[in-house]
PDB file of C-alpha atoms and ligand atoms in Angstrom:
ATOM      1  CA  MET A 180      90.316  85.901 182.198  1.00 58.00           C
ATOM      2  CA  ASN A 181      86.898  86.477 180.657  1.00 75.00           C
ATOM      3  CA  LYS A 182      83.436  87.362 181.686  1.00 81.00           C
ATOM      4  CA  SER A 183      82.795  84.092 183.353  1.00 77.00           C
ATOM      5  CA  THR A 184      85.660  84.526 185.705  1.00 81.00           C
ATOM      6  CA  ARG A 185      84.963  88.160 186.490  1.00 91.00           C
ATOM      7  CA  HIS A 186      82.856  89.361 189.401  1.00 88.00           C
ATOM      8  CA  ALA A 187      79.351  90.255 188.247  1.00 94.00           C
ATOM      9  CA  VAL A 188      78.009  93.102 190.363  1.00 98.00           C
ATOM     10  CA  ILE A 189      74.497  94.555 190.354  1.00 98.00           C
ATOM     11  CA  ALA A 190      74.337  97.742 192.384  1.00 98.00           C
ATOM     12  CA  GLY A 191      71.213  99.771 193.001  1.00 98.00           C
ATOM     13  CA  ASN A 192      71.542 103.555 193.204  1.00 98.00           C
ATOM     14  CA  TRP A 193      68.596 104.701 195.259  1.00 98.00           C
ATOM     15  CA  LYS A 194      69.647 108.356 194.799  1.00 98.00           C
ATOM     16  CA  MET A 195      67.748 110.681 197.190  1.00 98.00           C
ATOM     17  CA  ASN A 196      64.838 108.264 197.660  1.00 98.00           C
ATOM     18  CA  ASN A 197      63.416 106.219 200.582  1.00 98.00           C
ATOM     19  CA  ASP A 198      63.120 107.272 204.188  1.00 98.00           C
ATOM     20  CA  ARG A 199      64.064 104.712 206.906  1.00 97.00           C
ATOM     21  CA  ALA A 200      60.661 102.975 206.841  1.00 98.00           C
ATOM     22  CA  ALA A 201      60.633 102.693 202.997  1.00 98.00           C
ATOM     23  CA  SER A 202      64.250 101.330 203.160  1.00 98.00           C
ATOM     24  CA  LYS A 203      63.202  98.639 205.534  1.00 98.00           C
ATOM     25  CA  THR A 204      60.254  97.622 203.447  1.00 98.00           C
ATOM     26  CA  LEU A 205      62.265  97.536 200.205  1.00 98.00           C
ATOM     27  CA  ILE A 206      65.101  95.492 201.757  1.00 98.00           C
ATOM     28  CA  ASP A 207      62.598  93.048 203.379  1.00 98.00           C
ATOM     29  CA  GLU A 208      61.041  92.524 199.929  1.00 98.00           C
ATOM     30  CA  LEU A 209      64.387  92.213 198.221  1.00 98.00           C
ATOM     31  CA  LYS A 210      66.064  89.733 200.639  1.00 98.00           C
ATOM     32  CA  PRO A 211      64.279  86.554 199.576  1.00 98.00           C
ATOM     33  CA  LEU A 212      64.200  87.510 195.918  1.00 98.00           C
ATOM     34  CA  VAL A 213      68.002  87.777 195.650  1.00 98.00           C
ATOM     35  CA  ALA A 214      69.081  85.255 198.256  1.00 98.00           C
ATOM     36  CA  ASN A 215      70.303  82.761 195.668  1.00 96.00           C
ATOM     37  CA  ALA A 216      71.988  85.312 193.400  1.00 97.00           C
ATOM     38  CA  ASN A 217      75.121  84.220 191.604  1.00 95.00           C
ATOM     39  CA  CYS A 218      76.453  87.775 191.498  1.00 96.00           C
ATOM     40  CA  ASP A 219      77.244  90.453 194.053  1.00 97.00           C
ATOM     41  CA  VAL A 220      74.146  92.483 195.084  1.00 98.00           C
ATOM     42  CA  VAL A 221      74.709  96.013 196.365  1.00 98.00           C
ATOM     43  CA  ILE A 222      72.339  98.777 197.433  1.00 98.00           C
ATOM     44  CA  CYS A 223      73.740 102.334 197.469  1.00 98.00           C
ATOM     45  CA  VAL A 224      71.482 104.287 199.745  1.00 98.00           C
ATOM     46  CA  PRO A 225      71.278 107.882 201.107  1.00 98.00           C
ATOM     47  CA  PHE A 226      73.565 108.544 204.086  1.00 98.00           C
ATOM     48  CA  THR A 227      70.558 108.665 206.465  1.00 98.00           C
ATOM     49  CA  ASP A 228      69.517 105.121 205.425  1.00 98.00           C
ATOM     50  CA  LEU A 229      72.924 103.503 205.802  1.00 98.00           C
ATOM     51  CA  GLU A 230      72.417 102.366 209.383  1.00 98.00           C
ATOM     52  CA  ILE A 231      69.041 100.813 208.882  1.00 98.00           C
ATOM     53  CA  SER A 232      70.165  99.231 205.634  1.00 98.00           C
ATOM     54  CA  LEU A 233      73.196  97.699 207.325  1.00 98.00           C
ATOM     55  CA  ASN A 234      71.070  96.349 210.123  1.00 98.00           C
ATOM     56  CA  GLU A 235      68.356  94.982 207.791  1.00 98.00           C
ATOM     57  CA  THR A 236      70.919  93.215 205.488  1.00 98.00           C
ATOM     58  CA  LYS A 237      72.997  91.609 208.310  1.00 98.00           C
ATOM     59  CA  GLY A 238      73.520  87.918 207.573  1.00 97.00           C
ATOM     60  CA  THR A 239      72.273  88.283 203.968  1.00 98.00           C
ATOM     61  CA  ASN A 240      74.094  88.470 200.615  1.00 98.00           C
ATOM     62  CA  ILE A 241      73.099  92.166 200.150  1.00 98.00           C
ATOM     63  CA  LYS A 242      75.971  94.584 200.587  1.00 98.00           C
ATOM     64  CA  VAL A 243      75.448  98.264 201.410  1.00 98.00           C
ATOM     65  CA  GLY A 244      77.056 101.232 199.681  1.00 98.00           C
ATOM     66  CA  ALA A 245      77.005 105.036 199.954  1.00 98.00           C
ATOM     67  CA  GLN A 246      76.606 107.426 197.071  1.00 98.00           C
ATOM     68  CA  ASN A 247      79.570 109.704 197.682  1.00 98.00           C
ATOM     69  CA  CYS A 248      82.385 110.413 200.176  1.00 98.00           C
ATOM     70  CA  HIS A 249      84.813 113.195 200.777  1.00 98.00           C
ATOM     71  CA  TYR A 250      88.512 112.912 200.107  1.00 98.00           C
ATOM     72  CA  GLU A 251      89.830 114.298 203.349  1.00 98.00           C
ATOM     73  CA  LYS A 252      89.779 112.169 206.492  1.00 96.00           C
ATOM     74  CA  SER A 253      88.278 114.896 208.667  1.00 96.00           C
ATOM     75  CA  GLY A 254      88.196 118.617 209.069  1.00 97.00           C
ATOM     76  CA  ALA A 255      86.260 121.734 208.167  1.00 98.00           C
ATOM     77  CA  PHE A 256      84.114 120.352 205.328  1.00 97.00           C
ATOM     78  CA  THR A 257      80.631 121.112 206.417  1.00 97.00           C
ATOM     79  CA  GLY A 258      78.009 118.648 205.124  1.00 96.00           C
ATOM     80  CA  GLU A 259      80.565 116.066 203.990  1.00 97.00           C
ATOM     81  CA  VAL A 260      81.190 112.443 205.083  1.00 98.00           C
ATOM     82  CA  SER A 261      84.612 110.816 204.959  1.00 98.00           C
ATOM     83  CA  ALA A 262      85.502 107.406 203.567  1.00 98.00           C
ATOM     84  CA  ASP A 263      86.728 106.315 207.039  1.00 98.00           C
ATOM     85  CA  MET A 264      83.378 107.292 208.568  1.00 98.00           C
ATOM     86  CA  LEU A 265      81.563 105.051 206.015  1.00 98.00           C
ATOM     87  CA  LYS A 266      84.017 102.169 206.673  1.00 98.00           C
ATOM     88  CA  GLU A 267      83.558 102.474 210.431  1.00 98.00           C
ATOM     89  CA  LEU A 268      79.789 102.194 209.986  1.00 98.00           C
ATOM     90  CA  GLY A 269      80.203  98.920 208.036  1.00 97.00           C
ATOM     91  CA  VAL A 270      79.695 100.245 204.552  1.00 98.00           C
ATOM     92  CA  SER A 271      81.511  98.333 201.801  1.00 98.00           C
ATOM     93  CA  TYR A 272      80.922 100.225 198.590  1.00 98.00           C
ATOM     94  CA  VAL A 273      80.753 103.821 197.495  1.00 98.00           C
ATOM     95  CA  VAL A 274      79.598 105.318 194.206  1.00 98.00           C
ATOM     96  CA  LEU A 275      81.938 108.048 193.029  1.00 98.00           C
ATOM     97  CA  GLY A 276      81.810 110.529 190.123  1.00 98.00           C
ATOM     98  CA  HIS A 277      78.153 109.887 189.365  1.00 98.00           C
ATOM     99  CA  SER A 278      77.029 112.279 186.587  1.00 98.00           C
ATOM    100  CA  GLU A 279      74.523 113.863 188.914  1.00 97.00           C
ATOM    101  CA  ARG A 280      77.406 114.803 191.270  1.00 98.00           C
ATOM    102  CA  ARG A 281      79.345 116.149 188.249  1.00 97.00           C
ATOM    103  CA  GLN A 282      76.351 118.078 186.985  1.00 96.00           C
ATOM    104  CA  TYR A 283      74.888 119.519 190.182  1.00 97.00           C
ATOM    105  CA  PHE A 284      77.725 119.548 192.683  1.00 97.00           C
ATOM    106  CA  GLY A 285      80.762 120.668 190.787  1.00 96.00           C
ATOM    107  CA  GLU A 286      82.463 117.244 190.803  1.00 97.00           C
ATOM    108  CA  THR A 287      85.426 117.181 188.440  1.00 98.00           C
ATOM    109  CA  ASP A 288      87.708 114.376 187.204  1.00 98.00           C
ATOM    110  CA  ALA A 289      90.327 115.624 189.634  1.00 98.00           C
ATOM    111  CA  THR A 290      88.045 115.510 192.667  1.00 98.00           C
ATOM    112  CA  VAL A 291      86.782 112.125 191.576  1.00 98.00           C
ATOM    113  CA  ASN A 292      90.400 110.842 191.611  1.00 98.00           C
ATOM    114  CA  LEU A 293      90.936 112.220 195.165  1.00 98.00           C
ATOM    115  CA  ARG A 294      87.736 110.575 196.352  1.00 98.00           C
ATOM    116  CA  VAL A 295      88.609 107.261 194.686  1.00 98.00           C
ATOM    117  CA  LYS A 296      92.003 107.260 196.376  1.00 98.00           C
ATOM    118  CA  ALA A 297      90.479 108.123 199.810  1.00 98.00           C
ATOM    119  CA  ALA A 298      87.800 105.377 199.385  1.00 98.00           C
ATOM    120  CA  ILE A 299      90.326 102.706 198.471  1.00 98.00           C
ATOM    121  CA  GLU A 300      92.724 103.660 201.233  1.00 98.00           C
ATOM    122  CA  ALA A 301      89.841 103.434 203.694  1.00 98.00           C
ATOM    123  CA  GLY A 302      89.187  99.840 202.494  1.00 98.00           C
ATOM    124  CA  LEU A 303      86.031 100.586 200.479  1.00 98.00           C
ATOM    125  CA  ASN A 304      85.122  99.269 197.045  1.00 98.00           C
ATOM    126  CA  ALA A 305      84.651 102.208 194.663  1.00 98.00           C
ATOM    127  CA  ILE A 306      82.160 102.204 191.820  1.00 98.00           C
ATOM    128  CA  VAL A 307      83.606 104.863 189.603  1.00 98.00           C
ATOM    129  CA  CYS A 308      81.152 106.408 187.083  1.00 98.00           C
ATOM    130  CA  VAL A 309      82.202 107.658 183.655  1.00 98.00           C
ATOM    131  CA  GLY A 310      80.142 108.531 180.587  1.00 98.00           C
ATOM    132  CA  GLU A 311      79.438 111.108 177.923  1.00 97.00           C
ATOM    133  CA  THR A 312      76.642 113.612 177.587  1.00 96.00           C
ATOM    134  CA  LEU A 313      74.435 113.643 174.468  1.00 95.00           C
ATOM    135  CA  LYS A 314      76.348 116.639 173.242  1.00 95.00           C
ATOM    136  CA  ASP A 315      79.636 114.757 173.611  1.00 96.00           C
ATOM    137  CA  ARG A 316      78.225 111.863 171.672  1.00 95.00           C
ATOM    138  CA  GLU A 317      76.919 114.141 168.921  1.00 94.00           C
ATOM    139  CA  ASN A 318      80.290 115.887 168.769  1.00 96.00           C
ATOM    140  CA  GLY A 319      81.950 112.507 168.251  1.00 96.00           C
ATOM    141  CA  ILE A 320      84.172 112.703 171.381  1.00 98.00           C
ATOM    142  CA  THR A 321      82.663 109.833 173.394  1.00 97.00           C
ATOM    143  CA  SER A 322      85.794 107.732 173.325  1.00 98.00           C
ATOM    144  CA  GLU A 323      88.202 110.630 174.067  1.00 98.00           C
ATOM    145  CA  LEU A 324      86.075 111.802 176.917  1.00 98.00           C
ATOM    146  CA  VAL A 325      85.613 108.401 178.510  1.00 98.00           C
ATOM    147  CA  ILE A 326      89.316 107.666 178.171  1.00 98.00           C
ATOM    148  CA  MET A 327      90.150 110.961 179.845  1.00 98.00           C
ATOM    149  CA  GLN A 328      87.711 110.368 182.726  1.00 98.00           C
ATOM    150  CA  THR A 329      88.982 106.880 183.227  1.00 98.00           C
ATOM    151  CA  LYS A 330      92.661 107.889 183.210  1.00 98.00           C
ATOM    152  CA  ILE A 331      92.128 110.766 185.638  1.00 98.00           C
ATOM    153  CA  ALA A 332      89.865 108.871 188.005  1.00 98.00           C
ATOM    154  CA  LEU A 333      92.404 106.017 188.254  1.00 98.00           C
ATOM    155  CA  LYS A 334      95.557 108.111 188.372  1.00 98.00           C
ATOM    156  CA  ASP A 335      98.162 106.984 190.989  1.00 98.00           C
ATOM    157  CA  LEU A 336      96.316 103.801 191.937  1.00 98.00           C
ATOM    158  CA  THR A 337      98.309 100.621 192.254  1.00 98.00           C
ATOM    159  CA  LYS A 338      97.490  97.275 190.608  1.00 98.00           C
ATOM    160  CA  GLN A 339      96.649  95.964 194.042  1.00 98.00           C
ATOM    161  CA  GLN A 340      94.233  98.842 194.690  1.00 98.00           C
ATOM    162  CA  MET A 341      92.545  98.211 191.291  1.00 98.00           C
ATOM    163  CA  LYS A 342      91.109  95.045 192.823  1.00 97.00           C
ATOM    164  CA  ASN A 343      88.623  97.211 194.684  1.00 98.00           C
ATOM    165  CA  ILE A 344      87.573  99.300 191.687  1.00 98.00           C
ATOM    166  CA  ILE A 345      84.479  98.852 189.596  1.00 98.00           C
ATOM    167  CA  ILE A 346      83.888 101.114 186.658  1.00 98.00           C
ATOM    168  CA  ALA A 347      80.366 101.995 185.692  1.00 98.00           C
ATOM    169  CA  TYR A 348      79.877 103.187 182.149  1.00 98.00           C
ATOM    170  CA  GLU A 349      76.900 105.522 182.344  1.00 98.00           C
ATOM    171  CA  PRO A 350      76.005 107.513 179.253  1.00 97.00           C
ATOM    172  CA  VAL A 351      74.498 110.655 180.825  1.00 96.00           C
ATOM    173  CA  TRP A 352      71.777 110.787 178.142  1.00 95.00           C
ATOM    174  CA  ALA A 353      70.534 107.369 179.287  1.00 94.00           C
ATOM    175  CA  ILE A 354      70.328 108.091 183.047  1.00 94.00           C
ATOM    176  CA  GLY A 355      66.759 108.431 184.236  1.00 87.00           C
ATOM    177  CA  THR A 356      65.521 109.157 180.764  1.00 90.00           C
ATOM    178  CA  GLY A 357      64.204 105.789 179.769  1.00 87.00           C
ATOM    179  CA  LYS A 358      66.654 105.890 176.810  1.00 86.00           C
ATOM    180  CA  THR A 359      69.025 102.975 177.046  1.00 86.00           C
ATOM    181  CA  ALA A 360      72.203 102.687 175.049  1.00 88.00           C
ATOM    182  CA  THR A 361      71.961  99.811 172.658  1.00 94.00           C
ATOM    183  CA  ALA A 362      73.917  96.763 173.742  1.00 94.00           C
ATOM    184  CA  ASP A 363      76.332  97.435 170.881  1.00 94.00           C
ATOM    185  CA  GLN A 364      76.818 101.110 171.908  1.00 95.00           C
ATOM    186  CA  ALA A 365      77.368 100.076 175.527  1.00 97.00           C
ATOM    187  CA  VAL A 366      79.810  97.313 174.695  1.00 96.00           C
ATOM    188  CA  GLU A 367      81.816  99.586 172.391  1.00 97.00           C
ATOM    189  CA  VAL A 368      82.478 101.982 175.229  1.00 98.00           C
ATOM    190  CA  CYS A 369      82.984  99.310 177.850  1.00 98.00           C
ATOM    191  CA  LYS A 370      85.696  97.884 175.621  1.00 97.00           C
ATOM    192  CA  ILE A 371      87.304 101.257 175.289  1.00 98.00           C
ATOM    193  CA  ILE A 372      87.361 101.515 179.088  1.00 98.00           C
ATOM    194  CA  ARG A 373      88.912  98.004 179.450  1.00 98.00           C
ATOM    195  CA  ASN A 374      91.621  98.884 176.859  1.00 98.00           C
ATOM    196  CA  THR A 375      92.399 102.050 178.733  1.00 98.00           C
ATOM    197  CA  VAL A 376      92.777 100.170 182.043  1.00 98.00           C
ATOM    198  CA  SER A 377      94.964  97.669 180.188  1.00 98.00           C
ATOM    199  CA  GLU A 378      97.247 100.474 179.000  1.00 98.00           C
ATOM    200  CA  MET A 379      97.494 101.872 182.483  1.00 98.00           C
ATOM    201  CA  PHE A 380      97.761  98.693 184.557  1.00 98.00           C
ATOM    202  CA  GLY A 381      98.247  95.731 182.220  1.00 97.00           C
ATOM    203  CA  ASP A 382      96.045  92.934 180.816  1.00 96.00           C
ATOM    204  CA  ASP A 383      95.883  91.083 184.116  1.00 96.00           C
ATOM    205  CA  VAL A 384      94.164  94.047 185.773  1.00 97.00           C
ATOM    206  CA  SER A 385      91.901  95.008 182.873  1.00 97.00           C
ATOM    207  CA  ASN A 386      90.751  91.406 182.384  1.00 96.00           C
ATOM    208  CA  ALA A 387      89.772  91.096 186.017  1.00 96.00           C
ATOM    209  CA  LEU A 388      88.013  94.462 186.160  1.00 97.00           C
ATOM    210  CA  THR A 389      84.276  94.508 186.621  1.00 97.00           C
ATOM    211  CA  ILE A 390      82.701  97.033 184.249  1.00 98.00           C
ATOM    212  CA  GLN A 391      79.024  97.876 184.740  1.00 98.00           C
ATOM    213  CA  TYR A 392      76.596  99.502 182.378  1.00 97.00           C
ATOM    214  CA  GLY A 393      74.175 102.036 183.856  1.00 97.00           C
ATOM    215  CA  GLY A 394      71.443 104.068 182.199  1.00 96.00           C
ATOM    216  CA  SER A 395      67.768 103.021 182.329  1.00 95.00           C
ATOM    217  CA  MET A 396      68.641  99.375 182.747  1.00 96.00           C
ATOM    218  CA  ASN A 397      65.377  97.515 183.516  1.00 97.00           C
ATOM    219  CA  PRO A 398      63.894  93.990 183.401  1.00 97.00           C
ATOM    220  CA  LYS A 399      63.153  94.346 179.676  1.00 96.00           C
ATOM    221  CA  ASN A 400      66.634  95.350 178.450  1.00 96.00           C
ATOM    222  CA  CYS A 401      68.888  93.795 181.092  1.00 97.00           C
ATOM    223  CA  GLU A 402      69.221  90.323 179.625  1.00 96.00           C
ATOM    224  CA  GLU A 403      70.709  91.576 176.329  1.00 96.00           C
ATOM    225  CA  LEU A 404      73.031  94.097 177.984  1.00 96.00           C
ATOM    226  CA  LEU A 405      74.268  91.659 180.605  1.00 96.00           C
ATOM    227  CA  SER A 406      74.874  88.859 178.058  1.00 94.00           C
ATOM    228  CA  LYS A 407      77.651  90.903 176.419  1.00 94.00           C
ATOM    229  CA  GLU A 408      81.223  89.902 177.077  1.00 92.00           C
ATOM    230  CA  ASP A 409      82.419  93.243 178.310  1.00 94.00           C
ATOM    231  CA  ILE A 410      79.443  94.130 180.523  1.00 96.00           C
ATOM    232  CA  ASP A 411      79.894  92.561 183.944  1.00 96.00           C
ATOM    233  CA  GLY A 412      76.991  94.096 185.833  1.00 97.00           C
ATOM    234  CA  GLY A 413      74.795  97.078 186.131  1.00 98.00           C
ATOM    235  CA  LEU A 414      74.372 100.289 188.121  1.00 98.00           C
ATOM    236  CA  ILE A 415      70.622 100.656 188.452  1.00 98.00           C
ATOM    237  CA  GLY A 416      68.800 103.805 189.389  1.00 98.00           C
ATOM    238  CA  GLY A 417      64.987 103.834 188.908  1.00 97.00           C
ATOM    239  CA  ALA A 418      64.569 100.112 188.642  1.00 98.00           C
ATOM    240  CA  SER A 419      66.414  99.538 191.963  1.00 98.00           C
ATOM    241  CA  LEU A 420      63.504 101.147 193.773  1.00 98.00           C
ATOM    242  CA  LYS A 421      61.142  98.270 192.999  1.00 98.00           C
ATOM    243  CA  ALA A 422      62.248  94.954 194.527  1.00 98.00           C
ATOM    244  CA  SER A 423      60.806  92.734 191.787  1.00 98.00           C
ATOM    245  CA  ASP A 424      62.461  94.808 189.000  1.00 98.00           C
ATOM    246  CA  PHE A 425      65.850  94.876 190.711  1.00 98.00           C
ATOM    247  CA  ALA A 426      65.633  91.149 191.451  1.00 98.00           C
ATOM    248  CA  GLU A 427      64.927  90.400 187.785  1.00 98.00           C
ATOM    249  CA  ILE A 428      68.100  92.251 186.853  1.00 98.00           C
ATOM    250  CA  VAL A 429      70.045  90.314 189.541  1.00 98.00           C
ATOM    251  CA  ASP A 430      68.638  87.133 188.037  1.00 97.00           C
ATOM    252  CA  ALA A 431      69.756  88.161 184.523  1.00 96.00           C
ATOM    253  CA  ALA A 432      73.260  88.895 185.849  1.00 96.00           C
ATOM    254  CA  SER A 433      73.289  85.542 187.707  1.00 94.00           C
ATOM    255  CA  ASN A 434      72.563  83.720 184.464  1.00 86.00           C
ATOM    256  CA  GLY A 435      74.633  86.071 182.211  1.00 71.00           C
TER     257      GLY A 435
HETATM  258  C1  PEP B 148      71.966 105.788 187.910  1.00 89.32           C
HETATM  259  O1  PEP B 148      71.450 106.598 188.718  1.00 89.32           O
HETATM  260  O2  PEP B 148      73.154 105.539 188.051  1.00 89.32           O
HETATM  261  C2  PEP B 148      71.134 105.286 186.828  1.00 89.32           C
HETATM  262  C3  PEP B 148      71.710 104.488 185.939  1.00 89.32           C
HETATM  263  O3  PEP B 148      69.851 105.622 186.837  1.00 89.32           O
HETATM  264  P1  PEP B 148      68.710 104.969 185.913  1.00 89.32           P
HETATM  265  O4  PEP B 148      68.807 103.512 185.999  1.00 89.32           O
HETATM  266  O5  PEP B 148      67.382 105.481 186.522  1.00 89.32           O
HETATM  267  O6  PEP B 148      68.898 105.498 184.560  1.00 89.32           O
END
């Protein structure tokens, strides 16, 4: 299996942006622009925008995701939302292990693994983020770090469960900074991730796995990144907040 037979997925990560009215406006703009996409289109929105986003995307090809979920089903976890709660609402994707969660909210590889397992057991598709900081890259430990993050995040999953996993390679130094990894840098690490998954689950699983690049992807650089054999889509932050920019990226993935 190669890129042409893998699922291309473009997911927008709105982060903590857009109130309900802004969500409706953005989705209304986006709908016609991506209606003929030849890839999966996902918007990962704040919890408070999930309901309106699900309503506004009904009957369209846009799927709705959350940006985190807790690993327990219920209980004394003030401020948290479980994977089952997301599933019940109609959510189909969840971003897990984003570097902002790791940096600001104490997320560790071990808690990412717990969240991944909870999400998959609830029937969600998990977009699992891995990636090195600038310091890691300068210290020459990018591959070791990404291998470790991947191995721990996917620990205990079955081959069958891997069908609902997407990995997003997001170099932390490229997120929201306007600095993009070069296509060669991105591909090198995406290949390392695919090899790691192959070691863990076999070639059939790794060849079918969708691996996204994320980190300042925009209409100018998306074509080159998405044309690469091991990059099957993108996780898009800033550029997902503007319908025309996001749609250009969706177009590039559709043609990639
Ligand atoms: C992200 O938030 O996952 C991301 C890649 O952000 P940006 O595109 O703004 O760098």
